mmCIF file of C-alpha atoms in Angstrom:
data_model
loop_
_atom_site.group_PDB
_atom_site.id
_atom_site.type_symbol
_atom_site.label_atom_id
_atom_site.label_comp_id
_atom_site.label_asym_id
_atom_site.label_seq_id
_atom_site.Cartn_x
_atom_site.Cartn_y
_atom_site.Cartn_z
ATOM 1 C CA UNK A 1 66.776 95.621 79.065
ATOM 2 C CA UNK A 2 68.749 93.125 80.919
ATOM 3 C CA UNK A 3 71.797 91.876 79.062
ATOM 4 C CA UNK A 4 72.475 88.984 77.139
ATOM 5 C CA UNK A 5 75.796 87.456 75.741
ATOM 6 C CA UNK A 6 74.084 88.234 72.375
ATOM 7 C CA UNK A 7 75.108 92.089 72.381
ATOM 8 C CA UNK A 8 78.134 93.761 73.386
ATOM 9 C CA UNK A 9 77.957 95.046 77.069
ATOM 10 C CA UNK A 10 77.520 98.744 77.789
ATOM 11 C CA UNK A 11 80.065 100.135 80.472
ATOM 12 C CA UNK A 12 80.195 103.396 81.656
ATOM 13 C CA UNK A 13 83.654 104.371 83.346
ATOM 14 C CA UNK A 14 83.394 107.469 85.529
ATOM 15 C CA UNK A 15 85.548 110.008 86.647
ATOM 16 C CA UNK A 16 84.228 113.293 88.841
ATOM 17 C CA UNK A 17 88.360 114.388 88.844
ATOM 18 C CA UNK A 18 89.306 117.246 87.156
ATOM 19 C CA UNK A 19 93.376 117.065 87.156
ATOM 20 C CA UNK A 20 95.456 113.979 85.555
ATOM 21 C CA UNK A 21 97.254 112.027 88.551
ATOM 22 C CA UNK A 22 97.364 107.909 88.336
ATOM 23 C CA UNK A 23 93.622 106.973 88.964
ATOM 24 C CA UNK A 24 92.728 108.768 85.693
ATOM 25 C CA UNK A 25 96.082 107.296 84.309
ATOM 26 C CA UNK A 26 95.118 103.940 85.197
ATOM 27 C CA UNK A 27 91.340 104.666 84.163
ATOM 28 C CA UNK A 28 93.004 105.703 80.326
ATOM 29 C CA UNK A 29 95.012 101.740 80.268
ATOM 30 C CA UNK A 30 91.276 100.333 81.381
ATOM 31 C CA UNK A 31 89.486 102.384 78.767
ATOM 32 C CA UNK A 32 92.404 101.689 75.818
ATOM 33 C CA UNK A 33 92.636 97.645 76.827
ATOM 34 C CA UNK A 34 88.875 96.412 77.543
ATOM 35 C CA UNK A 35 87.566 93.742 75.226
ATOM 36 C CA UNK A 36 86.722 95.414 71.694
ATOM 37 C CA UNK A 37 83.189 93.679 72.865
ATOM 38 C CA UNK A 38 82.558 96.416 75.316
ATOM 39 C CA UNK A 39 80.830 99.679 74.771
ATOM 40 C CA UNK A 40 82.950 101.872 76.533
ATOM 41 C CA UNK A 41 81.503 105.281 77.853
ATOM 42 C CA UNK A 42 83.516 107.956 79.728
ATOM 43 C CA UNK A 43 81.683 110.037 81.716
ATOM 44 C CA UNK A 44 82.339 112.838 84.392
ATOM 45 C CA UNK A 45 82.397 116.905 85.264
ATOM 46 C CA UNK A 46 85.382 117.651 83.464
ATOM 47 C CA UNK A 47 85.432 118.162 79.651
ATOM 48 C CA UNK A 48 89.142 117.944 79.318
ATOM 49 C CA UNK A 49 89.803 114.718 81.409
ATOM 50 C CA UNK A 50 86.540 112.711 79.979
ATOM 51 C CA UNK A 51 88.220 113.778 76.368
ATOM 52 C CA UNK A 52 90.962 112.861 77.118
ATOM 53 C CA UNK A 53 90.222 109.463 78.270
ATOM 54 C CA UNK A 54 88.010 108.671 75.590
ATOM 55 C CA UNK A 55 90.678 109.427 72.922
ATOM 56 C CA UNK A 56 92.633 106.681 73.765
ATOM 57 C CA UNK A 57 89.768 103.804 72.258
ATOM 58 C CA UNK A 58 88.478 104.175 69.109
ATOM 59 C CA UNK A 59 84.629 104.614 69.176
ATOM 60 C CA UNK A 60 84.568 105.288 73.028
ATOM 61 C CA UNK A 61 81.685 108.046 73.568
ATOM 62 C CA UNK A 62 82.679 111.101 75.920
ATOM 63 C CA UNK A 63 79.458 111.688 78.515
ATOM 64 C CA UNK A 64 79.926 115.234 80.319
ATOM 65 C CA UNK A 65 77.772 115.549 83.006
ATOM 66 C CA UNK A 66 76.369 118.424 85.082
ATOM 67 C CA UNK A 67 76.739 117.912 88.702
ATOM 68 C CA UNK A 68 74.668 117.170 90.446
ATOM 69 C CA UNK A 69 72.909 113.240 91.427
ATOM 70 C CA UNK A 70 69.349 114.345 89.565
ATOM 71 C CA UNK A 71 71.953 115.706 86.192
ATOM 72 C CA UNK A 72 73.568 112.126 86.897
ATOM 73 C CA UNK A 73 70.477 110.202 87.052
ATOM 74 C CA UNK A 74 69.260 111.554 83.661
ATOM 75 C CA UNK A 75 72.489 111.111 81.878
ATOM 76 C CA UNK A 76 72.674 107.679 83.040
ATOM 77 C CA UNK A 77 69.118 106.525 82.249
ATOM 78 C CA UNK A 78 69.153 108.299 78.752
ATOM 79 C CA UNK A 79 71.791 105.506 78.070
ATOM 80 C CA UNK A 80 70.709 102.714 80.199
ATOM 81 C CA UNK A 81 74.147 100.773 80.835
ATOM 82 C CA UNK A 82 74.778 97.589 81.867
ATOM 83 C CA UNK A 83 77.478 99.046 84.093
ATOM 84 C CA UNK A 84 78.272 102.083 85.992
ATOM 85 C CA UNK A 85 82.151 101.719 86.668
ATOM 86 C CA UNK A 86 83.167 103.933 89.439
ATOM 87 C CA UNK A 87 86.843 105.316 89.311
ATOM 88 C CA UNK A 88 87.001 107.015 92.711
ATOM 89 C CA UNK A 89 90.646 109.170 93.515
ATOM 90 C CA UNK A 90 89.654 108.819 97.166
ATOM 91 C CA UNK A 91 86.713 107.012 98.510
ATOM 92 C CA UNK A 92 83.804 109.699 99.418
ATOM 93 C CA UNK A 93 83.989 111.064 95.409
ATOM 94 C CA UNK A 94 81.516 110.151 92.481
ATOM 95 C CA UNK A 95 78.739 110.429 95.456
ATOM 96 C CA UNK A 96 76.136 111.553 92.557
ATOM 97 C CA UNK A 97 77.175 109.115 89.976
ATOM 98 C CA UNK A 98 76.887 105.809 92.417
ATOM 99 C CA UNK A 99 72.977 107.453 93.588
ATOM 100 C CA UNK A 100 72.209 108.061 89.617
ATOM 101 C CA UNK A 101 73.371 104.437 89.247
ATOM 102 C CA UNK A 102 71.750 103.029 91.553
ATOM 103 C CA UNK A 103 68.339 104.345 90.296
ATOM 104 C CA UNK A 104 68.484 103.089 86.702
ATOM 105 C CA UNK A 105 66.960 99.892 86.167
ATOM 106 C CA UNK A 106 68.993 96.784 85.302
ATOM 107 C CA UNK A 107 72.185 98.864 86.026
ATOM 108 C CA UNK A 108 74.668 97.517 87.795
ATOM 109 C CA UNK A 109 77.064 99.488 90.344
ATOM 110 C CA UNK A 110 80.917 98.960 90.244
ATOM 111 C CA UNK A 111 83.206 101.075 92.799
ATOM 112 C CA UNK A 112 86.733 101.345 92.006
ATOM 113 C CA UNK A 113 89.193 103.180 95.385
ATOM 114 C CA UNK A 114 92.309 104.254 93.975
ATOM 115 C CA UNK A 115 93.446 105.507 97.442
ATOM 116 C CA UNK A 116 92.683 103.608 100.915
ATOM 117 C CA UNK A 117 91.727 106.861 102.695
ATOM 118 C CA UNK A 118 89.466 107.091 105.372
ATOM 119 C CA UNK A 119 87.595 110.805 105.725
ATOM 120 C CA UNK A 120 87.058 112.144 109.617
ATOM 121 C CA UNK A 121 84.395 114.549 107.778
ATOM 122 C CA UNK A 122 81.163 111.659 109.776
ATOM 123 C CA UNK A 123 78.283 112.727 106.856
ATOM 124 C CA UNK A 124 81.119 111.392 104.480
ATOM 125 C CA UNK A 125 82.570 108.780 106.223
ATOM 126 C CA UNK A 126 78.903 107.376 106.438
ATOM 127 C CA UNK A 127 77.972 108.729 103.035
ATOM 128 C CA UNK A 128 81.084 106.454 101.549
ATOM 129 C CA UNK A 129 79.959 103.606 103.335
ATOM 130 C CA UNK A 130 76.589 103.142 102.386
ATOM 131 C CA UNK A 131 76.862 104.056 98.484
ATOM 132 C CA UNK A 132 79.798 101.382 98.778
ATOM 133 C CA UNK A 133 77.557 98.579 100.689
ATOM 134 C CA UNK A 134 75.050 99.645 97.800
ATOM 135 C CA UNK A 135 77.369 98.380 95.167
ATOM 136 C CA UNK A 136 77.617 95.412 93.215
ATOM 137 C CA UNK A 137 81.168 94.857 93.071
ATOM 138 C CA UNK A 138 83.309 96.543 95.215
ATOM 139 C CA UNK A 139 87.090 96.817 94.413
ATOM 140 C CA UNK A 140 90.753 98.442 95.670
ATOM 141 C CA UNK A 141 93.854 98.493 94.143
ATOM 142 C CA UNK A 142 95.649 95.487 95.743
ATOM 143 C CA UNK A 143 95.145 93.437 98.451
ATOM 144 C CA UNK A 144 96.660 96.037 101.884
ATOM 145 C CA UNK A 145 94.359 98.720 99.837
ATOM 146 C CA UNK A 146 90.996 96.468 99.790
ATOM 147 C CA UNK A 147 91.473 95.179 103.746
ATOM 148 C CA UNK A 148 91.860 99.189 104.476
ATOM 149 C CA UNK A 149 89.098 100.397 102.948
ATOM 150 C CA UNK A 150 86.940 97.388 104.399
ATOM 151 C CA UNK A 151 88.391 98.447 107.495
ATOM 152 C CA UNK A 152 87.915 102.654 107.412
ATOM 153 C CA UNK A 153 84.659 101.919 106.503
ATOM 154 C CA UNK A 154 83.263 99.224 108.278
ATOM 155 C CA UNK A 155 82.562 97.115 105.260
ATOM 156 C CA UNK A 156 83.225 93.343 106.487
ATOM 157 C CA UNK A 157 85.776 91.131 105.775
ATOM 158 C CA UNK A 158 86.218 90.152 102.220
ATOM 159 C CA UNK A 159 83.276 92.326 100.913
ATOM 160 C CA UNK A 160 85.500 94.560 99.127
ATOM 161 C CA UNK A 161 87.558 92.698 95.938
ATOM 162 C CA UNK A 162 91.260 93.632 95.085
ATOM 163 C CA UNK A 163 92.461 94.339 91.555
ATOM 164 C CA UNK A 164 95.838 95.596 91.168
ATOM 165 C CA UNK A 165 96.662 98.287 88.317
ATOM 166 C CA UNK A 166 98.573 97.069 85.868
ATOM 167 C CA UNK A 167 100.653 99.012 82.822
ATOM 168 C CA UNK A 168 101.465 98.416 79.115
ATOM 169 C CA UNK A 169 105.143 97.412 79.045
ATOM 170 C CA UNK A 170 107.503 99.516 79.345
ATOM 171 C CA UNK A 171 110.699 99.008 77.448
ATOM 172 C CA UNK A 172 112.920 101.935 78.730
ATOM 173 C CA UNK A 173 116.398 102.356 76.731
ATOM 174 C CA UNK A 174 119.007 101.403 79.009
ATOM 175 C CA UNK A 175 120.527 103.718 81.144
ATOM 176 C CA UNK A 176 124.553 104.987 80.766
ATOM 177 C CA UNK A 177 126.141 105.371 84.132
ATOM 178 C CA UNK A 178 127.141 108.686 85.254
ATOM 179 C CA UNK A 179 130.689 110.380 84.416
ATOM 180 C CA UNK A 180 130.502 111.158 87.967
ATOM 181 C CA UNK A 181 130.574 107.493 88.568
ATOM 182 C CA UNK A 182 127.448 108.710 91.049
ATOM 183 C CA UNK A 183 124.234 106.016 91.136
ATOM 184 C CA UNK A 184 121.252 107.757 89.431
ATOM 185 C CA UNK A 185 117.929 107.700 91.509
ATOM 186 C CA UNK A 186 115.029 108.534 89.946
ATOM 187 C CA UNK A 187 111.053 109.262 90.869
ATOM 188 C CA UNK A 188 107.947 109.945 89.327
ATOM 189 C CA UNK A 189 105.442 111.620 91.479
ATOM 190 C CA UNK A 190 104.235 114.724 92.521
ATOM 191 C CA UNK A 191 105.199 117.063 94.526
ATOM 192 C CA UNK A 192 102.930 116.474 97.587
ATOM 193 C CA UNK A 193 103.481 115.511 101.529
ATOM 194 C CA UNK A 194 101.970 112.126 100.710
ATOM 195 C CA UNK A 195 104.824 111.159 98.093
ATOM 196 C CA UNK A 196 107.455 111.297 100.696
ATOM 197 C CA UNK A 197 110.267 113.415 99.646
ATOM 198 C CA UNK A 198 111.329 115.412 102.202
ATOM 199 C CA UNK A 199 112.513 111.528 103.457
ATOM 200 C CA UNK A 200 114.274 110.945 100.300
ATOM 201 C CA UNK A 201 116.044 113.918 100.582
ATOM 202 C CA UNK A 202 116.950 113.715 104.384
ATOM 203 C CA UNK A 203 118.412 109.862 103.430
ATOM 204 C CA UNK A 204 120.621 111.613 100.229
ATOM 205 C CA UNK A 205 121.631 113.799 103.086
ATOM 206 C CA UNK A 206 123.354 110.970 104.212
ATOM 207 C CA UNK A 207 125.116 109.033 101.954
ATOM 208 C CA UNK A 208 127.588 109.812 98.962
ATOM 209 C CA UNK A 209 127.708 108.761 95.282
ATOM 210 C CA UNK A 210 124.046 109.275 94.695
ATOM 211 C CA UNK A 211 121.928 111.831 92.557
ATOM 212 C CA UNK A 212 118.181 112.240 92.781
ATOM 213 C CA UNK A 213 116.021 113.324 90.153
ATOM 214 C CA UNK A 214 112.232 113.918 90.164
ATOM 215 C CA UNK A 215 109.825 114.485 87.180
ATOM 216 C CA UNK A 216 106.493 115.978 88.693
ATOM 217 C CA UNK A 217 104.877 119.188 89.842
ATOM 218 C CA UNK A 218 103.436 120.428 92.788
ATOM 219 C CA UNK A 219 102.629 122.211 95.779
ATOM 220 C CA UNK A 220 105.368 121.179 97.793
ATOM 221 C CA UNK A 221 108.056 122.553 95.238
ATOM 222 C CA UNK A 222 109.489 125.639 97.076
ATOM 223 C CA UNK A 223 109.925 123.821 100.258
ATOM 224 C CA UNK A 224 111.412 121.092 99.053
ATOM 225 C CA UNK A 225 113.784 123.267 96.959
ATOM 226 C CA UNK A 226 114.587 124.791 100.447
ATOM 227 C CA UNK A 227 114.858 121.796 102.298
ATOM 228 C CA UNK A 228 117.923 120.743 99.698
ATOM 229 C CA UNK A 229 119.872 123.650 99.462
ATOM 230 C CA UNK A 230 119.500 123.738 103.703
ATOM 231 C CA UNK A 231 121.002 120.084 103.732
ATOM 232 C CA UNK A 232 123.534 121.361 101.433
ATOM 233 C CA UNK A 233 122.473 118.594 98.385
ATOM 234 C CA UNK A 234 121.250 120.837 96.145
ATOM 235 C CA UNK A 235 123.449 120.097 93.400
ATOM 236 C CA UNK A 236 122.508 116.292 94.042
ATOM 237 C CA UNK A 237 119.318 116.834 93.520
ATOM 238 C CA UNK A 238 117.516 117.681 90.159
ATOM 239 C CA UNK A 239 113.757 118.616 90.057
ATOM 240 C CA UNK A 240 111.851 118.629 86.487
ATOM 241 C CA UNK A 241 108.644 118.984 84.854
ATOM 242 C CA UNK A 242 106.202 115.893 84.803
ATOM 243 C CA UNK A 243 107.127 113.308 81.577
ATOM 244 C CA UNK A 244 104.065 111.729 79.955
ATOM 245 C CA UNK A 245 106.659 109.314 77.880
ATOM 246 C CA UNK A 246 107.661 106.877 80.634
ATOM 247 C CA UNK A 247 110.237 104.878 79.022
ATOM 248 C CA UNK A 248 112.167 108.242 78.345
ATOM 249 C CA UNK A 249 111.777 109.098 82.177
ATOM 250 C CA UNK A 250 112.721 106.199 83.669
ATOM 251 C CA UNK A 251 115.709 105.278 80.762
ATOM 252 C CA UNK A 252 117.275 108.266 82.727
ATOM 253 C CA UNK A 253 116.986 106.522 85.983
ATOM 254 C CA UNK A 254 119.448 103.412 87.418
ATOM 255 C CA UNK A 255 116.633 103.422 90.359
ATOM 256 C CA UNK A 256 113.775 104.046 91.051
ATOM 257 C CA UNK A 257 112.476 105.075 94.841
ATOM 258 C CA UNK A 258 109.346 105.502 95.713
ATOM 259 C CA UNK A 259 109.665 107.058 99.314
ATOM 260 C CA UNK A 260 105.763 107.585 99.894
ATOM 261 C CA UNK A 261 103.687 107.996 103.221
ATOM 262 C CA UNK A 262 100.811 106.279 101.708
ATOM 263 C CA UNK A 263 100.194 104.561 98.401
ATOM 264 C CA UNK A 264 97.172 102.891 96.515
ATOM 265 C CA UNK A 265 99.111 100.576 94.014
ATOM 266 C CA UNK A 266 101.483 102.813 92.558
ATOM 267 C CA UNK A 267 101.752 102.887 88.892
ATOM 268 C CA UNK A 268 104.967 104.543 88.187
ATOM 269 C CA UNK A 269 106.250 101.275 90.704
ATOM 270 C CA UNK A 270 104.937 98.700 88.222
ATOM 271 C CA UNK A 271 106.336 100.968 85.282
ATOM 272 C CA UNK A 272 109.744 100.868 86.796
ATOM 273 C CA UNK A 273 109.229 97.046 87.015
ATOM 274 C CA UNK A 274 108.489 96.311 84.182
ATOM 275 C CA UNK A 275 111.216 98.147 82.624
ATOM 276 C CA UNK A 276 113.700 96.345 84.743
ATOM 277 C CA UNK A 277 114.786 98.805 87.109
ATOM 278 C CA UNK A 278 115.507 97.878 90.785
ATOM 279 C CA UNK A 279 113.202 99.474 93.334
ATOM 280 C CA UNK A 280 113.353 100.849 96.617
ATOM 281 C CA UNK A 281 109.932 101.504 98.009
ATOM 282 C CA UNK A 282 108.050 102.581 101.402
ATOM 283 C CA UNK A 283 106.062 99.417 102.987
ATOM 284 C CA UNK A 284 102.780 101.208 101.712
ATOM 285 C CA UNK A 285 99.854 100.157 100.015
ATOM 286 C CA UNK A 286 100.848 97.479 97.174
ATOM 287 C CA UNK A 287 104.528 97.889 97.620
ATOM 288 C CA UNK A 288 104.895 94.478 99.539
ATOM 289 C CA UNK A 289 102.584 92.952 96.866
ATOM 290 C CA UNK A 290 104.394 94.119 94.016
ATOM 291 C CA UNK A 291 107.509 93.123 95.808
ATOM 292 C CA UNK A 292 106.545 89.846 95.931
ATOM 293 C CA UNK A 293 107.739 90.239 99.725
ATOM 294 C CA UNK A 294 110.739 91.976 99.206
ATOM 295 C CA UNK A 295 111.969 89.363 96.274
ATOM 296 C CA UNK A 296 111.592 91.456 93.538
ATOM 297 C CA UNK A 297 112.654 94.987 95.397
ATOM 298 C CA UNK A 298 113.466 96.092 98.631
ATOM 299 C CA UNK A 299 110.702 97.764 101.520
ATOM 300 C CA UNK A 300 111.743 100.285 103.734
ATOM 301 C CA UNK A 301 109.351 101.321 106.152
ATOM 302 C CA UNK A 302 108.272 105.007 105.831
ATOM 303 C CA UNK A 303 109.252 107.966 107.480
ATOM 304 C CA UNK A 304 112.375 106.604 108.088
ATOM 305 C CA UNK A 305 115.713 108.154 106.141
ATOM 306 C CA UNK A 306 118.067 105.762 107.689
ATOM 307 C CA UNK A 307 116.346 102.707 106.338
ATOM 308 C CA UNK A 308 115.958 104.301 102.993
ATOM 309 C CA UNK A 309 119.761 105.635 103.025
ATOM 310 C CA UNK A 310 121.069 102.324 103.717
ATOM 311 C CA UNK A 311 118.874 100.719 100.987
ATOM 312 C CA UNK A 312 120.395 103.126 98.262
ATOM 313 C CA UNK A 313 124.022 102.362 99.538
ATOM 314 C CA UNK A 314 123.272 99.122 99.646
ATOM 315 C CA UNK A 315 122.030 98.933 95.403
ATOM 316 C CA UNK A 316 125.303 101.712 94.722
ATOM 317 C CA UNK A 317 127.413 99.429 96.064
ATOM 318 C CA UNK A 318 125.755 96.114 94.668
ATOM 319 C CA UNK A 319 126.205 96.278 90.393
ATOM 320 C CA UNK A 320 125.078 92.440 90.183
ATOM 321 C CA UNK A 321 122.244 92.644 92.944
ATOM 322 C CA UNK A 322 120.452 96.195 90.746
ATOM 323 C CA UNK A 323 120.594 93.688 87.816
ATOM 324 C CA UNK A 324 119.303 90.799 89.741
ATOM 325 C CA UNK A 325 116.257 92.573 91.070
ATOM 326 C CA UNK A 326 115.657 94.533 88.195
ATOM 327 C CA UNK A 327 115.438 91.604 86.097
ATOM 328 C CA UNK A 328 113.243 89.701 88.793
ATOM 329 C CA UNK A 329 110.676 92.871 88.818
ATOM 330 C CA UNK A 330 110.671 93.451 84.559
ATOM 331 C CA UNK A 331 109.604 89.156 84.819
ATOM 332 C CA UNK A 332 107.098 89.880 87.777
ATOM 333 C CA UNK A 333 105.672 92.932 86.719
ATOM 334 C CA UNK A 334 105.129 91.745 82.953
ATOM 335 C CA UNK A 335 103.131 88.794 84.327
ATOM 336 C CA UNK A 336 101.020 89.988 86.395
ATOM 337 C CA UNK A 337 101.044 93.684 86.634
ATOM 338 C CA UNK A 338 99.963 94.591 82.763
ATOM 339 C CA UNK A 339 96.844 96.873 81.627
ATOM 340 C CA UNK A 340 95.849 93.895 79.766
ATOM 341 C CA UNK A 341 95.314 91.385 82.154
ATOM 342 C CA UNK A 342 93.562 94.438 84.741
ATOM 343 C CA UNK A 343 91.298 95.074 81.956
ATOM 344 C CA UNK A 344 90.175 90.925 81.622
ATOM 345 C CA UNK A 345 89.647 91.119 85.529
ATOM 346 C CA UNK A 346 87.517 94.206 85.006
ATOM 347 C CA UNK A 347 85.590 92.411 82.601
ATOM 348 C CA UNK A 348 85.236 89.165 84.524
ATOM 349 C CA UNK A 349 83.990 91.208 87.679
ATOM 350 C CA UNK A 350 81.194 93.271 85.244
ATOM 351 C CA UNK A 351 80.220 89.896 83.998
ATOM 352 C CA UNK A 352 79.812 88.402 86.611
ATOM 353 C CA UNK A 353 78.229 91.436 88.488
ATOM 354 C CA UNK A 354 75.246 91.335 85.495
ATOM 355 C CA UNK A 355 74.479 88.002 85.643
ATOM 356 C CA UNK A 356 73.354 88.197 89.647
ATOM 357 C CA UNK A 357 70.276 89.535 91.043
ATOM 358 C CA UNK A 358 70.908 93.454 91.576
ATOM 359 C CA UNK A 359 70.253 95.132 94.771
ATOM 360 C CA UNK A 360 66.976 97.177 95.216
ATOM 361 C CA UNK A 361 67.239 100.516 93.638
ATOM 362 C CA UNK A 362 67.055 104.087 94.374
ATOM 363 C CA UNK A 363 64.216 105.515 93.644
ATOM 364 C CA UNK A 364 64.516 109.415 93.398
ATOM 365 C CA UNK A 365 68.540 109.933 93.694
ATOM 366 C CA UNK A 366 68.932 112.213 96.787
ATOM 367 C CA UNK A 367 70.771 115.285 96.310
ATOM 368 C CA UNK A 368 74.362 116.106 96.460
ATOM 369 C CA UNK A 369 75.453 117.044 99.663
#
């Protein structure tokens, strides 16, 4: 049945990940913040993550499915939402979930990139592309993420809506300088090629009177272990387990860096803001947005130590500036960049997204390839 501002409307917010990284994190602040008028549904493959999600709203329904589009289409038809919500952690995933959308009646198809990747892999690339021109409404994580993903995939210009993440606030206890007297820099990330830290550590390499510390895990441990003891910074650096309680991990922190080679709209960058610490942070994805240009933090491009070296000397040098940005970002971040105000763009998009015509539907949901 076609909705109707008379009854609440029925969302289902998908997931076909089965680790916890930021797209599920920032799928948990969607599911906890949308309107109590929404009938929230978490669906996926993975028992543990849809569970988890779901526990974070009262009433929200967990929805495993078996994989597979035909699995999908059943699922979805046995509950016959008003809106399939896509949460993709690149752009070629949740292929079965956006064909058993698309062949439910009165459903309506919301894609959600978390990553502007493009895929050389041509039955994907093409795959992505035409389940995302299917869509009603489709969305990226900021503004640089939504013109890339329009571009990788050859979607037209301004076909593909940008949302940033946003965060509850954050109200980190303040940090106590070092006894060392050394500027603490902090990250939150894991250990991966894409985050960037073999640059961070090449810039520490550089400069004196600053200690690094990382919460997150990761394939890239032992190597970048290695890398630090080889540029003889090893007892600069610190390495520790991921932190679920962000204020705790970034009240331990005078800075935060974010030194990655490619970014959606990184959340542990708006949680940094919005506790008021200054940021240093690789021209990537949202950074520049977030920034506000470089008003409320400063870009460095990436792959570049030098740039990022002189940027940390430049904040452990500069007591007044770290509290001048910091308290810039905490004021940017907490007005636009909350999980509250993502979630009432969310709903505006899935409101308006039911009251238009839908697009012709599938009607026998091909199988995954």
């Amino acid at each position: 049945m076609p909705w109707s501002a008379e009854r609440a409307l029925r969302v289902i917010v998908y997931t076909d990940s089965t680790g916890v990284g930021g797209a599920e994190i920032s799928l948990e602040h969607l599911v906890r913040e949308a309107p109590a008028a929404v009938d929230v549904v978490v669906a996926g493959t993975s028992r543990p993550i849809v569970e988890r999600i779901a526990a974070v709203r009262p009433g929200a329904r967990a929805l495993v499915v078996r994989r597979g589009a035909l699995a999908h289409a059943a699922a979805f038809a046995a509950l016959r939402p008003d809106v399939v919500h896509l949460n993709r952690s690149v752009p070629w995933a949740t292929a079965a979930a956006a064909c058993a959308a698309l062949s439910v009646p009165d459903t309506r198809l919301v894609t959600v990139d978390q990553l502007p990747l493009r895929t050389t892999h041509a039955a994907l690339l093409w795959r992505t592309r035409a389940l995302t021109l299917r869509a009603d409404v489709a969305v990226a994580v900021g503004r640089v993420s939504a013109r890339r993903v329009e571009d990788f995939y050859a979607l037209g210009p301004g076909s593909v809506v940008s949302v940033p993440n946003g965060v509850p606030p954050v109200d980190a206890v303040p940090s106590v300088p070092s006894r060392t007297g050394e500027l603490r820099v902090g990250s939150l990330g894991r250990r991966d090629p894409m985050k960037g830290y073999d640059v961070a550590l090449r810039a520490l390499a550089r400069i004196e009177g600053v200690r690094l510390l990382v919460h997150g895990t990761g394939g890239e441990a032992p190597r970048l272990t290695a890398l630090a003891r080889a540029l003889g910074i090893a007892d600069r650096v610190e390495w520790r387990e991921w932190i679920s309680d962000r204020a705790a991990a970034l009240g331990g922190f005078e800075v935060l860096v974010l030194p990655s080679r490619t970014e959606g709209f990184s959340l542990s960058l708006v949680e940094a803001m919005s506790a008021g610490l200054p940021c240093v942070a690789t021209n990537v994805g949202g950074a520049a947005e977030a920034f506000d240009e470089g008003r409320c933090g400063l870009l460095v491009p990436p792959d570049d130590p030098v740039a990022l070296a002189a940027a940390l000397v430049r904040l452990r040098d500069d007591p007044a500036g770290r509290e001048r940005l910091g308290s810039a970002a905490r004021e940017r971040a907490r007005a636009l960049y909350t999980a509250t105000r993502m979630a009432s763009a969310y709903l505006d998009l899935w409101t308006q997204a039911v009251s238009r015509p839908r697009r012709p539907r599938l009607r026998v949901p091909p199988p995954t390839p």
